[in-house]
XYZ file of C-alpha atoms in Angstrom:
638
model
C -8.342 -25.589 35.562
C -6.928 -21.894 35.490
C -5.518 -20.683 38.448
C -7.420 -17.776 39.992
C -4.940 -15.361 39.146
C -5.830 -16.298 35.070
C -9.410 -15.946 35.628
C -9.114 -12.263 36.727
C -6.507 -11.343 34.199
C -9.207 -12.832 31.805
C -11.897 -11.150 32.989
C -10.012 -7.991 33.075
C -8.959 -7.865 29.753
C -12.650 -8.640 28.779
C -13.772 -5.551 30.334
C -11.051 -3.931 28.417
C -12.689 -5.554 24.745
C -15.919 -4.771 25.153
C -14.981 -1.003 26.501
C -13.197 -0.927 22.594
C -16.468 -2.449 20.962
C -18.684 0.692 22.836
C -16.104 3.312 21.070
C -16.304 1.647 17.889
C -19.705 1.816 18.287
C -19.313 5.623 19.087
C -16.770 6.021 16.288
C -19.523 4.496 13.899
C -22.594 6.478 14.842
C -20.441 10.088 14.708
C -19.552 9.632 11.307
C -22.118 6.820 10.174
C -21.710 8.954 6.791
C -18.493 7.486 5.947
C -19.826 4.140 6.370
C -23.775 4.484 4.916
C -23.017 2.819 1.453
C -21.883 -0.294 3.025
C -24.394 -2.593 3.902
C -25.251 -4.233 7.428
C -23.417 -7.842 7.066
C -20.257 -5.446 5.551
C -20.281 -3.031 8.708
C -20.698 -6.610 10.873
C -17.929 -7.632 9.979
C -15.854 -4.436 10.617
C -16.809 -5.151 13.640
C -15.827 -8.553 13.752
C -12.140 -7.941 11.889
C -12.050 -5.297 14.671
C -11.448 -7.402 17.008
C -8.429 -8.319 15.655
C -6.686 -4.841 15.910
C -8.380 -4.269 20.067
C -6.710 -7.050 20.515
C -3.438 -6.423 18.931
C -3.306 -2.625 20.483
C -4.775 -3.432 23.990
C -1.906 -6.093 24.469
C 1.032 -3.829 23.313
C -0.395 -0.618 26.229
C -1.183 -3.422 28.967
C 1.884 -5.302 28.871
C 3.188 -3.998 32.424
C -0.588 -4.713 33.473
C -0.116 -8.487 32.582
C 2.984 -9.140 34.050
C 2.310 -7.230 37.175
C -1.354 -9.548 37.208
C 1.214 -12.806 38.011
C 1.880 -11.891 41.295
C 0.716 -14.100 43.876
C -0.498 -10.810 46.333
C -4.668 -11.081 47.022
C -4.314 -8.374 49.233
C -6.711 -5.542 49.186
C -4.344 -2.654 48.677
C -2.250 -4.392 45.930
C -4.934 -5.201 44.239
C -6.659 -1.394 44.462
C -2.727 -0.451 43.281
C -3.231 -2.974 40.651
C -6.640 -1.446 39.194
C -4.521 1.885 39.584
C -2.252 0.571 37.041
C -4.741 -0.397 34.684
C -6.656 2.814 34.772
C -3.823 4.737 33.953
C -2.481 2.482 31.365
C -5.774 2.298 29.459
C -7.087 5.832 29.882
C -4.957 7.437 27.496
C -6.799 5.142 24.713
C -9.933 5.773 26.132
C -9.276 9.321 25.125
C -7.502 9.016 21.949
C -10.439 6.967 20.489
C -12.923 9.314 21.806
C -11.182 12.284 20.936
C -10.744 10.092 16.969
C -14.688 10.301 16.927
C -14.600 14.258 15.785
C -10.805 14.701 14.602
C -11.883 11.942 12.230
C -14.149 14.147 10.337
C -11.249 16.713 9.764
C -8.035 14.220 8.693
C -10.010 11.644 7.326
C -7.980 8.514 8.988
C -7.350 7.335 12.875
C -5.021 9.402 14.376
C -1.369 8.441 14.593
C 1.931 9.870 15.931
C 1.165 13.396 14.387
C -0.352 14.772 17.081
C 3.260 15.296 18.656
C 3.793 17.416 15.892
C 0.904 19.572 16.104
C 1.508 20.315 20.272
C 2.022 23.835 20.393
C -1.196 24.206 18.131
C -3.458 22.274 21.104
C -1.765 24.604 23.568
C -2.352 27.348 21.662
C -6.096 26.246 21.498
C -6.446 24.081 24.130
C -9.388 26.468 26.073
C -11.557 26.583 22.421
C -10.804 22.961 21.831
C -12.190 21.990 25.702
C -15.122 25.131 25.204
C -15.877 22.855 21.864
C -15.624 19.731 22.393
C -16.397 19.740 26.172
C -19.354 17.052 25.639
C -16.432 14.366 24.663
C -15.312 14.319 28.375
C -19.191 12.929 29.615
C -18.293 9.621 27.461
C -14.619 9.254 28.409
C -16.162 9.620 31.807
C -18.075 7.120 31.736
C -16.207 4.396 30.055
C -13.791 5.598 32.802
C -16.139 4.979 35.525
C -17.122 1.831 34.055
C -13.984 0.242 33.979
C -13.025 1.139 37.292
C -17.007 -0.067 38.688
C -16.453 -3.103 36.934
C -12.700 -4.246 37.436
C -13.015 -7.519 38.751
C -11.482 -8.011 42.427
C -10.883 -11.176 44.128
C -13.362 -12.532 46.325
C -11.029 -13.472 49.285
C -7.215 -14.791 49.119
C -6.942 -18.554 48.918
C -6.206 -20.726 51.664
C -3.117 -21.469 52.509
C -2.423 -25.239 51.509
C 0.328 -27.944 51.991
C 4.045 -26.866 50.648
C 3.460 -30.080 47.771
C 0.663 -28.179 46.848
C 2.167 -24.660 47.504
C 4.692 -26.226 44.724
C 1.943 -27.771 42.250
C 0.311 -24.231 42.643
C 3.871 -22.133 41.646
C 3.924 -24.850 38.672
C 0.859 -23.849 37.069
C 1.960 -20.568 37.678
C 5.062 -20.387 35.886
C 3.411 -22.886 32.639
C 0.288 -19.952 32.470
C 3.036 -17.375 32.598
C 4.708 -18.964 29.626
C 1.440 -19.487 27.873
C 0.014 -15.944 27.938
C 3.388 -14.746 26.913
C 3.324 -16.639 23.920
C -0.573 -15.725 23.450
C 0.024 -11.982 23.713
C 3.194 -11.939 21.624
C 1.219 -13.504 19.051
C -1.736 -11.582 20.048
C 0.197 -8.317 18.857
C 1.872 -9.361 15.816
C -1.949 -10.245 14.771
C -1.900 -13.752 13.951
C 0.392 -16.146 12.286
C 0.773 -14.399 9.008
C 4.296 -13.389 7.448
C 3.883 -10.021 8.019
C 2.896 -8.255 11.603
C -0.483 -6.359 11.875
C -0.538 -3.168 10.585
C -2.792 -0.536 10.270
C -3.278 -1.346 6.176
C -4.584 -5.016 7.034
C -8.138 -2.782 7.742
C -8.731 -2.067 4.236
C -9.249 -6.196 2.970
C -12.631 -5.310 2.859
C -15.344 -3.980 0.219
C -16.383 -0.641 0.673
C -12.347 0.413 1.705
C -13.980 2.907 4.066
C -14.715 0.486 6.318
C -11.419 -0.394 7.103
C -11.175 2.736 9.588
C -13.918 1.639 11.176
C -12.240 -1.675 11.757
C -9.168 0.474 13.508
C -8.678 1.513 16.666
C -6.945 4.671 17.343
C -4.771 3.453 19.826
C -3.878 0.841 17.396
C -2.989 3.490 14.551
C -0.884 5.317 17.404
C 1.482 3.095 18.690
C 2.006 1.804 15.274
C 2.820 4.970 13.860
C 6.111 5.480 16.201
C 9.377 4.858 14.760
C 8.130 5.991 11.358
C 9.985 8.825 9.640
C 8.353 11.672 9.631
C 8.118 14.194 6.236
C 9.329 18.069 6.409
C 6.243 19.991 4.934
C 6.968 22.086 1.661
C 5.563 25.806 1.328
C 6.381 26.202 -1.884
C 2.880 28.380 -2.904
C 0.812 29.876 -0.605
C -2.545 29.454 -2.547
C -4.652 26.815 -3.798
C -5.004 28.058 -7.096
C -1.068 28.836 -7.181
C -0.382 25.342 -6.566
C -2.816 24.045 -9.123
C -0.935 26.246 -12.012
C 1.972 24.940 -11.250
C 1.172 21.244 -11.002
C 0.423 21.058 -14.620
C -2.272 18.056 -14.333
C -3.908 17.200 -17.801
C -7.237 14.874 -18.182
C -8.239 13.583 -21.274
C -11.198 14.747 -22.698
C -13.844 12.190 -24.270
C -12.393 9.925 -27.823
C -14.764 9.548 -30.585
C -15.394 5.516 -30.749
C -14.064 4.949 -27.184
C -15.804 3.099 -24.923
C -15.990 -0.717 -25.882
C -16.324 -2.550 -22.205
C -13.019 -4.316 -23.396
C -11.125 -5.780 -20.863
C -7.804 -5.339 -19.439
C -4.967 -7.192 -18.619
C -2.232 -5.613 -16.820
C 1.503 -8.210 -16.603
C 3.990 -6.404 -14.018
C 7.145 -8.057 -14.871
C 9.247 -8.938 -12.080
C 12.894 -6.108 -12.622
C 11.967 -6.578 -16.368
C 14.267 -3.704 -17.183
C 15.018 -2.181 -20.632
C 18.887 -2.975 -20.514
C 17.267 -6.584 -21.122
C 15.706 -5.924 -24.388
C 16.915 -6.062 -27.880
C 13.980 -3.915 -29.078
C 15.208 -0.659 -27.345
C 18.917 -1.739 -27.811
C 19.285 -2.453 -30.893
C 22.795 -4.080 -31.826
C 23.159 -5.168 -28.004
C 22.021 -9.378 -26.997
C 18.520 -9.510 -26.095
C 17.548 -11.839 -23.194
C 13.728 -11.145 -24.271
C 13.153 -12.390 -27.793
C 9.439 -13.183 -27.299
C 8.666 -9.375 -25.739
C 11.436 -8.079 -28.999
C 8.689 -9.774 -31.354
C 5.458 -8.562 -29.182
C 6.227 -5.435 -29.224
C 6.680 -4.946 -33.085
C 3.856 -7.089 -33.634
C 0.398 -5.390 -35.398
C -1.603 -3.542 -32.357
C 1.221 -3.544 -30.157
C 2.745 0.404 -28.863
C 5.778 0.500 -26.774
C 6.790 3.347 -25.304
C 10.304 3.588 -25.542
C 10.850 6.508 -23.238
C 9.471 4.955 -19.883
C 10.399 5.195 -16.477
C 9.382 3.085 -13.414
C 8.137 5.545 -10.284
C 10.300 3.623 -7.740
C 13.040 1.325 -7.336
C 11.548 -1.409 -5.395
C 8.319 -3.414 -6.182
C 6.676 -2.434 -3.016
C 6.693 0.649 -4.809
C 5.515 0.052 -7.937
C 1.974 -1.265 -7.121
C 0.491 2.174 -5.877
C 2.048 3.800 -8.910
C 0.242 1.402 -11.330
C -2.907 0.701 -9.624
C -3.336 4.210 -8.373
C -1.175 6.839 -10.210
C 0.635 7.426 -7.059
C 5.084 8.220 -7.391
C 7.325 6.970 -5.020
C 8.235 10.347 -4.006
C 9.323 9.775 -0.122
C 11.941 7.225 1.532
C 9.299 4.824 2.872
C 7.049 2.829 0.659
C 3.511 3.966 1.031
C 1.755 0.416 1.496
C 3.991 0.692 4.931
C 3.552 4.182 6.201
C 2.169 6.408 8.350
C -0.160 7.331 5.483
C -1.135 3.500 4.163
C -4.673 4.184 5.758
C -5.221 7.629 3.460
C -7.855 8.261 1.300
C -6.683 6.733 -2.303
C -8.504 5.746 -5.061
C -7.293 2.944 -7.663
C -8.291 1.761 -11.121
C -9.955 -1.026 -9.443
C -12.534 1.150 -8.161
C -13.369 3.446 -10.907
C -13.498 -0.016 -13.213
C -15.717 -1.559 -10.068
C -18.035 0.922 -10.575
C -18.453 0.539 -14.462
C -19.497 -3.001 -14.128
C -15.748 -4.723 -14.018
C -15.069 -7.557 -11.910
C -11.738 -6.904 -10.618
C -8.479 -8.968 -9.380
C -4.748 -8.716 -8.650
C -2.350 -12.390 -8.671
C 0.720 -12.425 -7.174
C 2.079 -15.714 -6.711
C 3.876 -14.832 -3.413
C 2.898 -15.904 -0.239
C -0.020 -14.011 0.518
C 0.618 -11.040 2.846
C 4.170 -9.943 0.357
C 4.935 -6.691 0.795
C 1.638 -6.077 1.674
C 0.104 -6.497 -2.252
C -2.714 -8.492 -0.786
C -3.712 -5.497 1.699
C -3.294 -2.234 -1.092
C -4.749 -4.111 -3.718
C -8.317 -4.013 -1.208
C -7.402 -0.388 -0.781
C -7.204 0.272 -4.822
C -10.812 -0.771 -4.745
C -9.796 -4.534 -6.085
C -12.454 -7.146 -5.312
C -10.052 -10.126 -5.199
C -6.739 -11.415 -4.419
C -4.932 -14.373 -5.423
C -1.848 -15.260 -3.740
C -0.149 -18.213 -3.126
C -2.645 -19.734 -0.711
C -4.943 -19.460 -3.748
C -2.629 -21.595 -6.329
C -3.733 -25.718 -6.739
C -1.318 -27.247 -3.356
C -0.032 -23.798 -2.850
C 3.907 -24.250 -1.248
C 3.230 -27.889 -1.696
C 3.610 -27.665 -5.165
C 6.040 -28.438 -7.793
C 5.958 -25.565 -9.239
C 6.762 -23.623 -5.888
C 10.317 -22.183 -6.245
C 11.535 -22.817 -2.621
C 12.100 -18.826 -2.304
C 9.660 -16.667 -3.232
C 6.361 -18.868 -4.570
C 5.188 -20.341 -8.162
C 7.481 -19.924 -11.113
C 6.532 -17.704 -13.468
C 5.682 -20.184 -16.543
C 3.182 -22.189 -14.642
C 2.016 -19.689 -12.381
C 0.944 -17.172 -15.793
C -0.790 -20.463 -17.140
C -2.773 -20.340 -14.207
C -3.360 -16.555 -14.137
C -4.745 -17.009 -18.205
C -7.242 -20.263 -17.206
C -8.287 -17.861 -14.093
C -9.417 -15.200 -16.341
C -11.464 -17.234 -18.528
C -13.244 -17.851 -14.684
C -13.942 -14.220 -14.514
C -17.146 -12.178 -15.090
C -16.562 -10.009 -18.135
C -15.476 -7.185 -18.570
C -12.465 -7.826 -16.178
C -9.639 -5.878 -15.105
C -6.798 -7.846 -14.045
C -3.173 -7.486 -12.414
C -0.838 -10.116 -12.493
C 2.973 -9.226 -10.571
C 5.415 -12.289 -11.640
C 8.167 -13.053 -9.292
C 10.779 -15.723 -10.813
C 13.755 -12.774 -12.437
C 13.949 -11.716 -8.927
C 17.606 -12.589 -6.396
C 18.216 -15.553 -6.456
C 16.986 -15.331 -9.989
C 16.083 -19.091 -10.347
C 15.242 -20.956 -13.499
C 13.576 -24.526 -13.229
C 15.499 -27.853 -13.184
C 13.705 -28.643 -16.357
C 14.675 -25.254 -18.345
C 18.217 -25.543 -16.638
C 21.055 -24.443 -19.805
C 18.227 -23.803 -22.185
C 18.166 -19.498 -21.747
C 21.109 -17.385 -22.313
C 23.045 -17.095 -19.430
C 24.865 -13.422 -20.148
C 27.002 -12.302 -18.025
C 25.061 -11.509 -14.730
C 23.259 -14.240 -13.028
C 19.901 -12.322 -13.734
C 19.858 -12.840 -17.630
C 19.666 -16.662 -17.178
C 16.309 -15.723 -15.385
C 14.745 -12.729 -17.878
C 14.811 -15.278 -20.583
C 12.990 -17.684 -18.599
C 10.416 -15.230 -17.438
C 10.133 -13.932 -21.339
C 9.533 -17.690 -22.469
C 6.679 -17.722 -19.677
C 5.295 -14.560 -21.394
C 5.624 -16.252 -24.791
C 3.891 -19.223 -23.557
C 1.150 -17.096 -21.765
C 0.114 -15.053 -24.798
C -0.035 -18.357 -26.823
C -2.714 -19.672 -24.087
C -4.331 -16.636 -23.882
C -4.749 -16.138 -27.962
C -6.881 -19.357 -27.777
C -9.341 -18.144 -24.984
C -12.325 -16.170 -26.512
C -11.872 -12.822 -24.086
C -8.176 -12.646 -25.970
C -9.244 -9.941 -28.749
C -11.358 -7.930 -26.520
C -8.592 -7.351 -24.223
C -6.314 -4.217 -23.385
C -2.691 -6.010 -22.469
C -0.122 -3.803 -20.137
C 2.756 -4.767 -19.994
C 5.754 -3.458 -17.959
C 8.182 -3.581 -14.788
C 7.981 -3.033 -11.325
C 11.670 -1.610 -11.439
C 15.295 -2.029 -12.603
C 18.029 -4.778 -11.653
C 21.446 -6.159 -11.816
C 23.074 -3.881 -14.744
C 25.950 -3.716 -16.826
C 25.069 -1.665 -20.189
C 27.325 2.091 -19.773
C 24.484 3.563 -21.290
C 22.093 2.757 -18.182
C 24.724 3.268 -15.487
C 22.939 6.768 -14.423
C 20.228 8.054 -12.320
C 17.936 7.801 -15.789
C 19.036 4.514 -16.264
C 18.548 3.055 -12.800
C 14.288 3.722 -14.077
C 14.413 2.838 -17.626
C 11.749 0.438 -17.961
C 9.410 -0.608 -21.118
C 5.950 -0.046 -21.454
C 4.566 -2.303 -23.573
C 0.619 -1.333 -24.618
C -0.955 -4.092 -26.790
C -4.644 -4.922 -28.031
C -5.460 -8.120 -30.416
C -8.457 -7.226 -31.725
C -8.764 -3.319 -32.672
C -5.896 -0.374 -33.300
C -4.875 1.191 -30.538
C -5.114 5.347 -30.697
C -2.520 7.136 -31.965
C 0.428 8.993 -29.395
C 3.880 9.504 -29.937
C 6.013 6.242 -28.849
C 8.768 8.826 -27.830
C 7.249 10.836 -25.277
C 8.041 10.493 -21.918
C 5.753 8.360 -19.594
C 5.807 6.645 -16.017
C 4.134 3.895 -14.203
C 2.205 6.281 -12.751
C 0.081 7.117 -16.235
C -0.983 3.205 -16.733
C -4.308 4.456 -14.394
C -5.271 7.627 -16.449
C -3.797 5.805 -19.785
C -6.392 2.472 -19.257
C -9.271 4.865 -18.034
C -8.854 6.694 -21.488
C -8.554 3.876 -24.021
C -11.741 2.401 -22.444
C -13.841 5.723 -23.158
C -14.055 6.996 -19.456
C -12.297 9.868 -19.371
C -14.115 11.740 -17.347
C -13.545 9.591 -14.473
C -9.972 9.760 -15.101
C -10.506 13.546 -12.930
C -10.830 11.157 -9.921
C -7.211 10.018 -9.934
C -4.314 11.773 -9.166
C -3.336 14.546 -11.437
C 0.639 13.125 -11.211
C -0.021 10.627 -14.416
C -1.080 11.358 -18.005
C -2.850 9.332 -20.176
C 0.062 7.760 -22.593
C -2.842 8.582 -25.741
C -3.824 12.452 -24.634
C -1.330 14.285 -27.354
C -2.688 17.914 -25.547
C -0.744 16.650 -22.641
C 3.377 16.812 -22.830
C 5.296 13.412 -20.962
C 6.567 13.456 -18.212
C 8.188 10.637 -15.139
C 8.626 11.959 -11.748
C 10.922 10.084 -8.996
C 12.861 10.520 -5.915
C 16.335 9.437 -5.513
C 19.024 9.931 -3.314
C 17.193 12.761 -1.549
C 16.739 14.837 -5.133
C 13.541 14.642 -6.783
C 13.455 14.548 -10.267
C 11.158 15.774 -13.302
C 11.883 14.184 -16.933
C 10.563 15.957 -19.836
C 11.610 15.668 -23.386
C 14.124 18.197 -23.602
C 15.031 18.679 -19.769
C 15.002 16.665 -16.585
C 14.874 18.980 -13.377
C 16.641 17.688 -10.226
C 15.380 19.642 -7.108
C 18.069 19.194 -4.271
C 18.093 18.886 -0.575
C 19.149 22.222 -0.437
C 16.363 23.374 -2.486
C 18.161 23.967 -5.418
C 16.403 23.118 -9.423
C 19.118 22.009 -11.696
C 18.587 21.355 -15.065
C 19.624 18.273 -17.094
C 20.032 17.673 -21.424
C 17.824 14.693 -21.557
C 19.197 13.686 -24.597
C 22.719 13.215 -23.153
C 21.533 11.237 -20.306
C 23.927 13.038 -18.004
C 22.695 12.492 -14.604
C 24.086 13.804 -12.101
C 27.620 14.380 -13.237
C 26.313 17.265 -15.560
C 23.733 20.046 -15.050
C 22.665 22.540 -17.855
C 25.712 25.590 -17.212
C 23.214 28.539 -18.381
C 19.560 26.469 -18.634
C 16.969 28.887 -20.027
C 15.477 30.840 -17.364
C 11.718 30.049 -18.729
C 12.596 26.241 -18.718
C 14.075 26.870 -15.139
C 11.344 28.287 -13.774
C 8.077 26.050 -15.764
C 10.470 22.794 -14.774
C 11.185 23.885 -11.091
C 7.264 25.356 -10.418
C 6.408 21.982 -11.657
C 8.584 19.650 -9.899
C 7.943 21.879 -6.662
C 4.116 22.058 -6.773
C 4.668 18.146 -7.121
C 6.245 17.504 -4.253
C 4.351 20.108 -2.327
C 0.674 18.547 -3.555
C 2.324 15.049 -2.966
C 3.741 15.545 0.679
C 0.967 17.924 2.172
C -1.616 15.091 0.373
C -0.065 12.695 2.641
C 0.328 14.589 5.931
C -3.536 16.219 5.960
C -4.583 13.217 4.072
C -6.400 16.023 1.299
C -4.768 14.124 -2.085
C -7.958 14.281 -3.299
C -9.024 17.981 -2.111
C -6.224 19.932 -2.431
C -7.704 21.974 -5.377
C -10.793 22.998 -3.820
């Protein structure tokens, strides 16, 4: 039986939960417009998941609380000093989540670290805010009031007893002590999953706006510290200066678009062009199968592509949702994760698709499993998903399924879905350690880094995949993407540079009908597949709902061009230049044709390239970082 000391520290932190359901409750009704499309059983179980994240954030502020709670004093004053503690520790989230209700409506997301960053502004304003918002303080009031009315107090210390059972009792004591230690330290980290709770774990859930209703603002808060923080640009002062500069291209409507074909995008684990015989011709190809795709009738590769990032956390919000890697941190793990964003998986939702990403990871890697919900895509398939999961033989004892059986699952899976589908699979064997099966062991190239060996495997599991596929009946009404999450291990001169280090190929391919006509050499990014897939399919005009960083790979009124950040510079690759914009705020300008980077720059670059190249690569960064910070991606040309 719990000791009496349990029972109150129970009780207590049930008061605590059910204060947290009555402001999500609160949080709901003051901005019940975010949340009107979803239905009743999807706002239930918001609520429910909510739970989750109270839990997680009420543990981490009343950690002092519970420790304190273990000590063996009934008496009336340490247990009034005791409620004094818990007041104070838990009114500050009171607040924040009542204050979250309004300042919601203006950012768009629970609140997080920034508002140490905005202090002088609520000094500044502190009497209008109060004059404004004065009706917040009658609820924090009474939640207030409420906790302290209801804080459970003991009834009367217990009688003194025997010292055997003065021992028994200290026993229990110390074994409950132990036990709610290891309850709240897993009560904080969320769960038993590989990765801790974070704010992103919200958005698992169809519509993604519920996920801030799952939140908690305290939550949101406390997870936010530690997380570097990004210096806001000022590079134009107007809306409309900003838009001239950013240079963002739609594609207008194509005569005889529109077939509800499907699409199947293949993100090849560090499947990086230095691989290739295709774009090296003369060099030893570790990829014969993707050499012969990609000359093969209906096939388009674009031969001047660069990944967005240089990790493959990185890589999924380019392709999915047209958003660069342009900041140190990966987005799926930032401050900003919870941000308004809008994938391919939700304009294709809303078109009639039945979407789905397969990674064949443990579910909960690098958080694919959480952005994939926030691109708008319906389901996930991860490891847990795959026939015996890490049971089986085809698990690699690192990462999850090889690649060869784990695509033969991904093409019986499709033939499962509702057509038209849209599709993402991420492979993960040509990744360190860069295994190959016992059973392929000596049979691919082994080249002279350890990752070759690997690439040929994954490029026979491609070959075999398109063979399975080409017998399934959806095969020839199917869009096929394929490309890389990012570069690897290299050796090739001619990719030991900062262009190199994001050479990747794009590889666009369709079975049953030509493909529209582009030029193979322009420049293009990972960050185009969203606008590129939106225009072959006919629905261009929802392509204005993306991000205007991408261009479709098939709009010829729109010039290439690949942004990323590295080593502090950004950099913007066009056809003739690439512009580098320093740490010191400095545009440099780079012969693309040389490859040159960073050793070097243009001596006299022509002052109209300067400036076009520089406004651009500024009003990039600028749109991109402000985006992020007010959370206005999506309104920052009204």
């Amino acid at each position: 039986m719990p000791s009496p000391l349990l029972r109150l520290l129970l009780r207590r932190f049930a008061l605590l939960l059910a204060a947290y359901l009555l402001l999500r409750l609160g949080f709901y009704a003051a901005n019940y417009g975010v949340f009107a499309e979803a239905s009743a059983g999807q706002t239930l179980w918001a609520f429910w998941h909510g739970f989750r994240f109270d839990l997680a954030a009420l543990l981490v502020l009343n950690v002092p609380f519970v420790l304190l709670s273990f000590v063996p004093w009934y008496e009336r004053n340490w247990q009034r000093a005791l409620r004094g503690v818990y007041l104070t520790l838990n009114a500050p989230g009171l607040a924040l989540n009542i204050i979250d209700s309004q300042y919601f409506k203006f950012i768009g997301r629970r609140t997080s670290d920034e508002l140490f960053t905005i202090t002088g502004d609520i000094e500044r304003q502190a009497g209008q805010l109060v004059w404004h918002y004065w009706f917040l303080l009658v609820p924090f009031a009474l939640l207030f009031g409420l906790l302290w009315y209801f804080y459970p107090m003991p009834a009367a210390a217990p009688e003194e007893t025997a010292p055997a059972r003065a021992l028994q009792r200290m026993g229990q004591a110390m074994l409950e002590l132990a036990l709610v230690a290891g309850l709240t330290v897993l009560g904080i980290r969320g769960g038993l999953q590989l990765k801790p709770l974070r704010p992103g774990h919200a958005f698992v859930q169809a519509p993604p706006s519920l996920g801030h209703l799952a939140l908690n603002s305290t939550f949101t808060f406390i997870k936010s510290f530690g997380q570097k923080t990004l210096e806001r640009p000022a590079y134009f002062s107007t809306a409309a200066q900003l838009q001239r500069a950013l240079a963002a291209h739609y594609p207008a409507p194509r005569p005889g678009a529109g077939q509800p074909d499907n699409v199947v995008i293949l993100l090849v684990e560090s499947f990086a062009s230095e691989y290739n015989g295709v774009e090296n011709p003369g060099q030893r190809s570790y990829t014969p199968f993707f050499d012969s795709l990609a000359q093969a009738p209906g096939a388009l590769l674009m031969r001047e592509h660069y990944a967005n990032g240089r990790r493959s956390i990185e890589s999924l919000p380019a392709v999915l949702a047209g958003l660069p890697a342009l900041m140190e941190s990966p987005f799926i793990t930032s401050n900003f994760q919870t941000d308004e964003l809008h994938g391919l998986g939700e304009l294709l939702g809303r078109r009639g698709y039945s979407t789905s990403v397969f990674h064949g990871a443990q579910n909960g890697t690098m958080g694919f499993n959480v952005f994939a919900g926030k691109a708008g895509v319906q389901q996930y398939y991860g490891l847990e998903e795959y026939p015996r999961g890490a049971r089986s033989p085809d698990y690699d004892g690192h990462w999850g399924i090889f690649d060869e059986p784990y695509l033969q699952y991904f093409a019986r899976q499709l033939g499962q879905q509702r057509p038209p589908f849209f599709a993402t699979v991420f492979t993960l064997t040509s990744h360190e350690p860069f295994p190959v099966p016992a059973k392929y062991q000596g049979r691919f190239a082994p080249g002279e880094l350890k990752i070759h060996a690997s690439i040929g495997y994954t490029d026979f599991a491609l070959r075999r995949f398109f063979q399975t596929a080409s017998r399934q009946p959806w095969y020839r009404n199917t869009l096929f993407v394929l490309l890389a999450d990012h570069t690897s291990l290299g050796i090739a001169p001619d990719y030991d540079n900062v262009l190199g280090w994001y050479k990747t190929p794009l590889l666009l391919f369709h079975p049953g009908r030509p493909l529209p006509p582009t030029d193979p050499h322009r420049i293009s990014q990972q960050a185009d597949v969203p606008a590129t897939v939106l225009d072959f399919l006919g629905f261009g005009a929802d392509a204005r709902q993306l991000l205007p960083f991408g261009y479709s790979a098939f709009d010829r009124q729109a010039p290439g061009r690949a942004l990323f950040f590295s080593g502090g510079a950004y950099y913007l690759v066009h056809a003739d230049y690439v512009a580098e914009l320093t740490t010191d705020n400095q545009v440099r300008l780079y012969d693309y044709a040389t490859h040159a980077l960073p050793a070097a720059p243009v001596p006299n670059p022509p002052a109209d390239k300067l400036r076009q190249y520089g406004d651009e690569l500024r009003a990039c960064v600028q749109f991109f970082t402000n985006g992020l910070l007010d959370n206005t991606l999506y309104k920052q040309d009204q």
